Each structure stands twice: as structure tokens, then as C-alpha cells.
């Protein structure tokens, strides 16, 4: 029986509902949707799009790191954005935070997001050391 | 060559198009998007949000169970909801159906769903017994 | 340490941002969101929905094939469509391109897509020969 291991990420906002920040299972890390929320759970819908993207991606990478991974471990990112016109800015911030890593990616426009945020990101990474 | 095994789930609505209810592959179970549809395929867009969420999640878990899993096997859930204001109710119903299990999760607002439903859920689970 | 292998797909449009067309990792192939864009990167939002779906799915399958897979290797497809009324046409084109293969699938309505396209598809496949 494969074990699912919840990931608690001290540098990302703790879950606000019935879910884990991440799950490690079968050699993979599944990271929950991360919004532009400070680690103390203050929503930052007041920030501009670039700053929201930086914060959401930092939260995502904090969960990946807590699971033993790094940007280089990230296989697939799904980004939900409010307003497809933000695509170029999202891409620039993504390059900034991912560095050399170029995972598979989908950018999905949505009508709205929780707490009025403009961007949410999730990913599947490979568990480090396996 | 890894084999993909389609999952037929007697307790969930059968597929209405060119897809399988679920696929078992590489130690994982991939569950197709499940709407608020009765196992006899009657759409229940007439129900309130909580009842739709309960039905969609029951369908999802029926596919997981048919693949050999349980709520504890679910690694990641993606929920598409029409109206982010339903987030708290979705979370409460999710807790009710998942019990102790707290998978990774993303809740994604969308403008509409098939058959006029308000919620659709899909998941990736770990295949039991492996 | 598991290696992530970027997939370059000569028969699909090259990435237009900081991502790879696909990533092979842990026995899986993760394919980036594919739009109705010609392999030379000309967006084809001018086409009708069926033709856009055919092009986007052809791009997706080109990445799967470049990663060593085939339609039979595809475990899960997520399709984002603008206008849920296109569901039946999407399903018909999907059947046409996937043939015998019936993966798990979710069709997710969205308000808009990049370059004004009406459909975007992504998938997770099993890496061939493993």
C-alpha cells in the first residue's frame, strides 16, 4: 500500500480548509493551488499582477521545497489568471522565479479567484532523492 | 510497455462521450471530471450547491473505489465551481465526504459547466495495493 | 535523483515563453497546454471550433509522440473551451483523433483563451517503453 504523505510548508500560508498544502505520493509531489496570500494568510489582492504572481509562485515553491524538491523538480505548472492580458507579465515573473527550470505549463484564464486574487498556481513535481 | 487500464464504475454515471470514467496507469488513478449527475445520467442542476457538490464528489469517489482506492488514496483534487462565493459550502461538503483524508486541492472558478451544473470535480489518486 | 527530461516536439509549435512543450519524468509525460496554433506559431483563432480542436489536439499528440508515446499512452486530458455549447463538437473531434483510446478527461469552460483561441488541451501520458 502506497503511503500518501501530507506536506506542511512553514514558509507558505497554512491551509484554510479541508486540504493539505501538498501531498507526496508515488514519487510525485502534488501542490495545492496557491494564491497571492502572505504566509500569515493575509490576502494580497491589493498588489499589482506581477507582485501577486511573485507571491503565489513563492508559496508554490515553498511547498515544493518542504516536500524535498526545488524549481528543477517541477514537472508541470497550471496557472489560473484573471485576464489573459496578464500572460506576458506572468511569463516574465515565472522566468524570474523558476530560473533555469522550464517545466510543462498551462495558463488558464478564469473569471475570478478566491479572495479577489488575480492569479493562482499549482504544480506537480518529482519528489527529490528518489 | 506500461498498460493503461480503463476503470468502469458501476456506482457512477457512465461516460457520455469518448472517454473513460477513470484510467489506472503507473500506480495512479486518473478520474474524469464528475458533475452533479445521477448514476442513471440524470443531470441535477436543479439541486442547491451543497447537494450538487455531494453528488459530484460521490461520483468521483465511486470511480476511485472502482479503481481499488478510497478517500485516503486521493492525492489531488481539482474542483471547478461556478461562483467563488460557494467556496465555503464546497469546503464543508468536501470535509464531510473525505473524512480524515486531506488531499492537495485547487478550487477553480469557471463561468459555466456542462448541463448547467455548478460544480465539477476530478482527482488523481494512488492505486491501492501497489 | 529523478531526472526531468524536456521534450522538444518538431511537429508542434515551439514554446513561446518560459516552459517546455512537455516534460518526461517518473514514467509520465506532462504535455503543456496546446492551442490552435500552427507548428510555425501562427495562431488560428480564425478557424471554426472543430478545426481549432483538431489543430490543438494534433499539437498535443505531436508532443506525446515526441516523448515516445501515442494516443494509447494518454491517461488524462484536460480541455479548456470557450463556450460549453462546443462540448459535442469537441467530443466528436476528440474521438476522431484519439481513435480506440479513451483516456480520462475533463472539459472545462473558460471565459477566454490566449490569442483569442476557443480551445486549449493538455494531457498526462505514460512514457512509452517503461
Coordinates of C-alpha atoms in Angstrom, one line a residue:
Chain A
X1 CA 0.0 0.0 0.0
X2 CA 1.5 3.3 -1.1
X3 CA 1.6 5.9 1.6
X4 CA 0.4 9.5 1.0
X5 CA 2.5 12.0 3.0
X6 CA 1.0 15.4 3.7
X7 CA 3.5 18.2 3.3
X8 CA 3.4 21.0 5.8
X9 CA 5.2 24.1 4.5
X10 CA 6.4 26.5 7.2
X11 CA 7.2 29.2 4.6
X12 CA 3.8 29.1 2.8
X13 CA 0.3 30.0 4.1
X14 CA -1.2 27.1 6.0
X15 CA -4.4 25.6 4.6
X16 CA -7.6 27.5 5.2
X17 CA -9.8 24.5 4.6
X18 CA -10.0 20.7 4.4
X19 CA -6.8 20.1 2.3
X20 CA -3.1 19.8 2.7
X21 CA -0.6 22.3 1.2
X22 CA 0.9 19.4 -0.7
X23 CA 0.9 15.6 -0.8
X24 CA 3.9 13.4 -1.5
X25 CA 2.9 10.1 -3.2
X26 CA 4.3 7.6 -5.7
X27 CA 7.5 9.7 -6.2
X28 CA 5.5 12.8 -7.0
X29 CA 4.7 16.0 -5.1
X30 CA 1.2 17.4 -5.7
X31 CA 1.0 21.1 -4.6
X32 CA -2.4 22.7 -3.8
X33 CA -3.5 25.9 -5.6
X34 CA -1.5 28.8 -4.2
X35 CA -2.9 32.4 -4.2
X36 CA -1.3 35.8 -3.5
X37 CA -1.6 35.3 0.2
X38 CA 1.1 36.0 2.7
X39 CA 2.5 33.2 4.9
X40 CA 0.4 34.7 7.8
X41 CA -2.7 34.2 5.5
X42 CA -3.2 37.9 4.7
X43 CA -4.7 38.0 1.1
X44 CA -2.9 40.5 -1.1
X45 CA -5.4 41.2 -3.8
X46 CA -4.3 44.8 -3.4
X47 CA -1.0 44.1 -5.1
X48 CA -0.4 44.5 -8.9
X49 CA -0.4 41.4 -11.0
X50 CA 3.3 40.9 -11.1
X51 CA 3.6 41.1 -7.3
X52 CA 0.7 38.7 -6.9
X53 CA 2.3 36.3 -9.3
X54 CA 5.6 36.5 -7.4
X55 CA 3.9 35.8 -4.1
X56 CA 1.8 32.9 -5.4
X57 CA 4.8 31.3 -7.1
X58 CA 6.9 31.8 -4.0
X59 CA 4.2 29.9 -2.0
X60 CA 4.1 27.1 -4.6
X61 CA 7.9 26.7 -4.5
X62 CA 7.9 26.8 -0.6
X63 CA 5.6 23.8 -0.7
X64 CA 7.8 22.1 -3.3
X65 CA 10.9 22.7 -1.1
X66 CA 9.1 21.5 2.0
X67 CA 8.5 18.3 0.1
X68 CA 12.1 17.9 -0.7
X69 CA 12.1 19.4 -4.2
X70 CA 13.4 22.5 -5.9
X71 CA 12.4 24.5 -9.0
X72 CA 14.3 21.9 -11.0
X73 CA 11.9 19.2 -9.7
X74 CA 8.8 20.8 -11.0
X75 CA 7.3 18.9 -14.0
X76 CA 4.1 20.7 -14.7
X77 CA 2.6 24.0 -13.5
X78 CA -1.0 25.1 -14.0
X79 CA -1.6 28.8 -13.6
X80 CA -5.1 30.3 -13.4
X81 CA -5.2 34.0 -14.2
X82 CA -8.0 36.6 -14.2
X83 CA -7.5 38.4 -17.5
X84 CA -5.5 36.8 -20.3
X85 CA -3.8 40.2 -20.9
X86 CA -1.6 39.4 -17.9
X87 CA 0.0 36.5 -19.8
X88 CA 3.3 38.3 -20.7
X89 CA 3.8 39.6 -17.1
X90 CA 3.0 36.2 -15.7
X91 CA 5.6 34.6 -18.1
X92 CA 8.3 37.1 -17.1
X93 CA 7.7 36.6 -13.3
X94 CA 7.6 32.8 -13.9
X95 CA 11.0 33.0 -15.6
X96 CA 12.4 35.1 -12.8
X97 CA 11.3 32.6 -10.1
X98 CA 12.0 29.3 -12.0
X99 CA 15.4 30.3 -13.3
X100 CA 16.9 27.5 -15.4
X101 CA 13.9 25.3 -14.9
X102 CA 11.3 25.2 -17.8
X103 CA 8.5 22.8 -16.7
X104 CA 5.5 21.9 -18.8
X105 CA 2.9 24.6 -18.2
X106 CA -0.7 25.7 -18.9
X107 CA -2.0 29.2 -18.3
X108 CA -5.8 29.1 -17.9
X109 CA -7.9 32.3 -17.8
X110 CA -10.7 32.2 -15.2
X111 CA -13.5 34.7 -14.4
X112 CA -12.4 35.3 -10.8
X113 CA -10.4 33.7 -8.0
X114 CA -10.8 33.3 -4.2
X115 CA -10.2 36.5 -2.1
X116 CA -10.3 38.6 -5.3
X117 CA -6.8 37.5 -6.3
X118 CA -5.7 37.7 -9.9
X119 CA -3.5 34.6 -10.1
X120 CA -3.4 31.0 -8.6
X121 CA -0.7 28.4 -9.3
X122 CA -0.4 24.7 -8.6
X123 CA 2.1 22.1 -9.7
X124 CA 3.2 18.5 -9.9
X125 CA 6.9 18.0 -9.0
X126 CA 9.1 15.0 -8.8
X127 CA 9.9 14.0 -5.2
X128 CA 13.6 14.7 -4.5
X129 CA 16.1 11.9 -3.7
X130 CA 14.1 9.1 -5.3
Chain B
X1 CA 5.2 -1.1 -22.1
X2 CA 3.0 0.2 -19.2
X3 CA -0.6 -0.7 -19.5
X4 CA -3.4 1.8 -19.1
X5 CA -6.5 0.2 -17.6
X6 CA -9.8 1.8 -18.0
X7 CA -12.0 1.9 -14.9
X8 CA -15.7 1.2 -15.2
X9 CA -17.5 2.4 -12.1
X10 CA -20.9 0.8 -11.6
X11 CA -21.9 3.4 -8.9
X12 CA -21.0 6.5 -11.0
X13 CA -22.7 7.8 -14.2
X14 CA -21.3 6.0 -17.3
X15 CA -19.3 8.2 -19.7
X16 CA -21.4 10.3 -22.1
X17 CA -18.6 10.7 -24.6
X18 CA -15.3 9.5 -25.9
X19 CA -13.6 9.0 -22.5
X20 CA -13.3 6.6 -19.6
X21 CA -14.6 7.3 -16.1
X22 CA -11.1 6.7 -14.9
X23 CA -7.7 5.3 -16.0
X24 CA -5.3 3.3 -13.9
X25 CA -1.7 3.7 -15.0
X26 CA 1.7 3.8 -13.5
X27 CA 0.4 3.3 -9.9
X28 CA -2.0 6.2 -10.3
X29 CA -5.8 6.5 -10.8
X30 CA -6.9 9.4 -13.0
X31 CA -10.6 10.3 -12.5
X32 CA -12.5 12.1 -15.2
X33 CA -14.4 15.3 -14.3
X34 CA -17.6 14.4 -12.4
X35 CA -20.7 16.6 -12.4
X36 CA -23.8 16.6 -10.3
X37 CA -25.3 13.8 -12.4
X38 CA -27.2 10.7 -11.0
X39 CA -25.7 7.3 -11.8
X40 CA -28.5 6.9 -14.3
X41 CA -27.1 10.1 -16.0
X42 CA -29.9 12.4 -15.0
X43 CA -28.3 15.9 -14.6
X44 CA -29.2 17.5 -11.3
X45 CA -28.6 21.2 -11.9
X46 CA -31.9 21.8 -10.1
X47 CA -30.2 20.9 -6.7
X48 CA -28.7 23.5 -4.5
X49 CA -24.9 23.9 -4.5
X50 CA -24.3 21.7 -1.5
X51 CA -26.3 18.8 -2.9
X52 CA -24.6 19.2 -6.3
X53 CA -21.2 19.1 -4.6
X54 CA -22.2 16.0 -2.6
X55 CA -23.3 14.2 -5.8
X56 CA -20.3 15.1 -7.8
X57 CA -17.9 14.1 -5.1
X58 CA -19.8 10.8 -4.5
X59 CA -19.4 10.1 -8.3
X60 CA -15.6 10.9 -8.0
X61 CA -15.2 8.6 -5.0
X62 CA -17.2 5.9 -6.8
X63 CA -14.6 5.9 -9.6
X64 CA -11.7 5.9 -7.1
X65 CA -13.3 2.9 -5.3
X66 CA -13.9 1.1 -8.6
X67 CA -10.1 1.6 -9.3
X68 CA -9.2 0.0 -6.0
X69 CA -8.8 3.2 -3.9
X70 CA -10.6 5.0 -1.1
X71 CA -10.7 8.6 0.1
X72 CA -7.3 8.0 1.7
X73 CA -5.8 7.2 -1.7
X74 CA -6.7 10.6 -3.2
X75 CA -3.6 12.7 -3.7
X76 CA -5.0 15.8 -5.6
X77 CA -8.5 17.1 -6.3
X78 CA -9.4 19.9 -8.7
X79 CA -12.8 21.4 -8.2
X80 CA -14.3 23.7 -10.8
X81 CA -17.1 25.8 -9.4
X82 CA -19.5 28.4 -10.9
X83 CA -19.4 31.3 -8.4
X84 CA -16.5 31.6 -5.9
X85 CA -19.0 32.5 -3.2
X86 CA -19.7 28.8 -3.0
X87 CA -16.1 28.1 -1.7
X88 CA -17.1 27.7 2.0
X89 CA -20.0 25.3 1.2
X90 CA -17.8 23.3 -1.1
X91 CA -15.2 23.0 1.6
X92 CA -17.7 21.9 4.1
X93 CA -19.2 19.2 1.8
X94 CA -15.7 18.1 0.9
X95 CA -14.8 17.6 4.6
X96 CA -17.9 15.6 5.0
X97 CA -17.2 13.2 2.2
X98 CA -13.4 13.0 2.5
X99 CA -13.4 12.4 6.3
X100 CA -9.8 12.1 7.6
X101 CA -8.3 12.5 4.2
X102 CA -6.9 15.9 3.3
X103 CA -5.5 15.7 -0.3
X104 CA -3.9 18.5 -2.2
X105 CA -6.6 20.6 -3.8
X106 CA -7.3 23.5 -6.1
X107 CA -10.7 25.2 -6.4
X108 CA -11.1 26.9 -9.7
X109 CA -13.9 29.3 -10.5
X110 CA -15.4 28.9 -14.1
X111 CA -18.1 30.8 -15.9
X112 CA -20.3 27.8 -16.5
X113 CA -20.3 24.0 -16.6
X114 CA -21.9 21.3 -18.7
X115 CA -25.6 20.6 -18.2
X116 CA -25.9 23.9 -16.2
X117 CA -24.2 22.3 -13.2
X118 CA -22.5 24.4 -10.6
X119 CA -19.6 22.1 -9.7
X120 CA -17.3 19.5 -11.3
X121 CA -14.6 17.6 -9.6
X122 CA -11.7 15.4 -10.8
X123 CA -8.8 13.8 -9.0
X124 CA -5.6 11.8 -9.1
X125 CA -5.4 9.0 -6.6
X126 CA -2.8 6.4 -5.8
X127 CA -3.7 2.9 -7.0
X128 CA -4.4 0.7 -4.0
X129 CA -2.4 -2.4 -3.2
X130 CA 0.7 -1.2 -5.0
Chain C
X1 CA 17.6 11.9 -8.1
X2 CA 14.9 11.5 -10.7
X3 CA 15.7 13.3 -13.9
X4 CA 13.2 15.6 -15.7
X5 CA 13.7 15.4 -19.5
X6 CA 12.3 18.3 -21.5
X7 CA 10.5 17.2 -24.7
X8 CA 11.1 19.1 -27.9
X9 CA 8.4 18.4 -30.4
X10 CA 9.4 19.2 -34.0
X11 CA 5.8 18.8 -35.2
X12 CA 4.2 21.1 -32.6
X13 CA 4.6 24.9 -32.2
X14 CA 7.8 25.6 -30.2
X15 CA 7.2 27.2 -26.7
X16 CA 6.5 31.0 -26.8
X17 CA 7.5 31.5 -23.2
X18 CA 9.4 30.1 -20.2
X19 CA 8.2 26.5 -20.4
X20 CA 8.8 23.2 -22.3
X21 CA 6.4 21.6 -24.7
X22 CA 6.5 18.6 -22.5
X23 CA 8.4 17.0 -19.6
X24 CA 9.2 13.4 -19.2
X25 CA 9.6 12.4 -15.5
X26 CA 8.8 9.4 -13.3
X27 CA 7.4 7.3 -16.2
X28 CA 5.0 10.1 -17.1
X29 CA 4.8 12.6 -19.9
X30 CA 3.4 16.0 -18.9
X31 CA 2.2 18.0 -22.0
X32 CA 1.9 21.8 -21.8
X33 CA -1.4 23.5 -22.8
X34 CA -1.7 23.4 -26.6
X35 CA -3.8 25.9 -28.5
X36 CA -4.9 26.2 -32.2
X37 CA -1.6 27.4 -33.3
X38 CA 0.3 26.1 -36.4
X39 CA 3.7 24.5 -35.9
X40 CA 5.2 27.8 -37.2
X41 CA 3.3 29.5 -34.4
X42 CA 0.6 31.2 -36.4
X43 CA -2.4 31.4 -34.2
X44 CA -5.6 30.2 -35.9
X45 CA -8.4 31.8 -33.9
X46 CA -9.9 32.4 -37.4
X47 CA -10.8 28.7 -37.7
X48 CA -14.2 27.3 -36.7
X49 CA -14.3 25.4 -33.4
X50 CA -13.9 21.9 -34.9
X51 CA -10.8 22.9 -36.9
X52 CA -9.3 24.6 -33.8
X53 CA -9.9 21.5 -31.7
X54 CA -8.3 19.3 -34.4
X55 CA -5.2 21.5 -34.5
X56 CA -4.8 21.8 -30.7
X57 CA -5.2 18.0 -30.3
X58 CA -2.8 17.4 -33.2
X59 CA -0.2 19.6 -31.3
X60 CA -0.8 17.7 -28.1
X61 CA -0.4 14.3 -29.8
X62 CA 2.8 15.6 -31.5
X63 CA 4.3 16.3 -28.1
X64 CA 3.2 12.9 -26.8
X65 CA 4.8 11.2 -29.8
X66 CA 8.0 13.2 -29.4
X67 CA 8.1 11.9 -25.8
X68 CA 7.8 8.3 -27.1
X69 CA 4.1 7.8 -26.6
X70 CA 1.0 7.5 -28.8
X71 CA -2.8 8.2 -28.3
X72 CA -2.9 4.8 -26.4
X73 CA -0.4 6.2 -23.9
X74 CA -2.6 9.2 -22.9
X75 CA -4.0 8.7 -19.4
X76 CA -5.8 12.1 -18.8
X77 CA -6.7 15.0 -21.0
X78 CA -7.9 18.4 -19.7
X79 CA -9.6 20.5 -22.4
X80 CA -10.4 24.2 -21.8
X81 CA -13.1 25.5 -24.1
X82 CA -14.7 28.9 -24.6
X83 CA -18.4 28.2 -24.7
X84 CA -19.8 24.9 -23.3
X85 CA -22.1 24.7 -26.3
X86 CA -19.0 23.4 -28.2
X87 CA -18.9 20.2 -26.0
X88 CA -20.5 17.9 -28.6
X89 CA -18.2 19.1 -31.4
X90 CA -15.2 18.8 -29.1
X91 CA -16.2 15.3 -28.2
X92 CA -16.6 14.3 -31.9
X93 CA -13.2 15.7 -32.9
X94 CA -11.6 14.1 -29.8
X95 CA -13.0 10.7 -30.9
X96 CA -11.7 11.3 -34.4
X97 CA -8.1 12.0 -33.2
X98 CA -7.9 9.5 -30.3
X99 CA -9.3 6.5 -32.2
X100 CA -9.5 3.5 -29.9
X101 CA -8.0 5.4 -26.9
X102 CA -10.5 6.6 -24.3
X103 CA -8.5 8.4 -21.6
X104 CA -9.8 10.0 -18.5
X105 CA -10.9 13.5 -19.4
X106 CA -12.3 16.8 -18.1
X107 CA -13.8 19.5 -20.3
X108 CA -13.5 22.9 -18.5
X109 CA -15.3 26.0 -19.8
X110 CA -13.3 29.2 -19.5
X111 CA -14.1 32.8 -20.3
X112 CA -11.3 33.3 -22.9
X113 CA -8.0 31.8 -24.1
X114 CA -4.7 33.1 -25.2
X115 CA -4.6 34.6 -28.8
X116 CA -8.4 34.5 -28.9
X117 CA -8.5 30.7 -29.4
X118 CA -11.6 28.7 -28.4
X119 CA -9.9 25.6 -27.2
X120 CA -6.7 24.5 -25.3
X121 CA -5.8 20.9 -24.4
X122 CA -3.2 19.4 -22.1
X123 CA -2.5 15.8 -21.0
X124 CA -0.6 13.4 -18.9
X125 CA 0.6 10.3 -20.7
X126 CA 2.5 7.3 -19.7
X127 CA 6.1 7.2 -21.1
X128 CA 6.4 4.5 -23.7
X129 CA 8.8 1.6 -23.3
X130 CA 8.9 1.7 -19.5

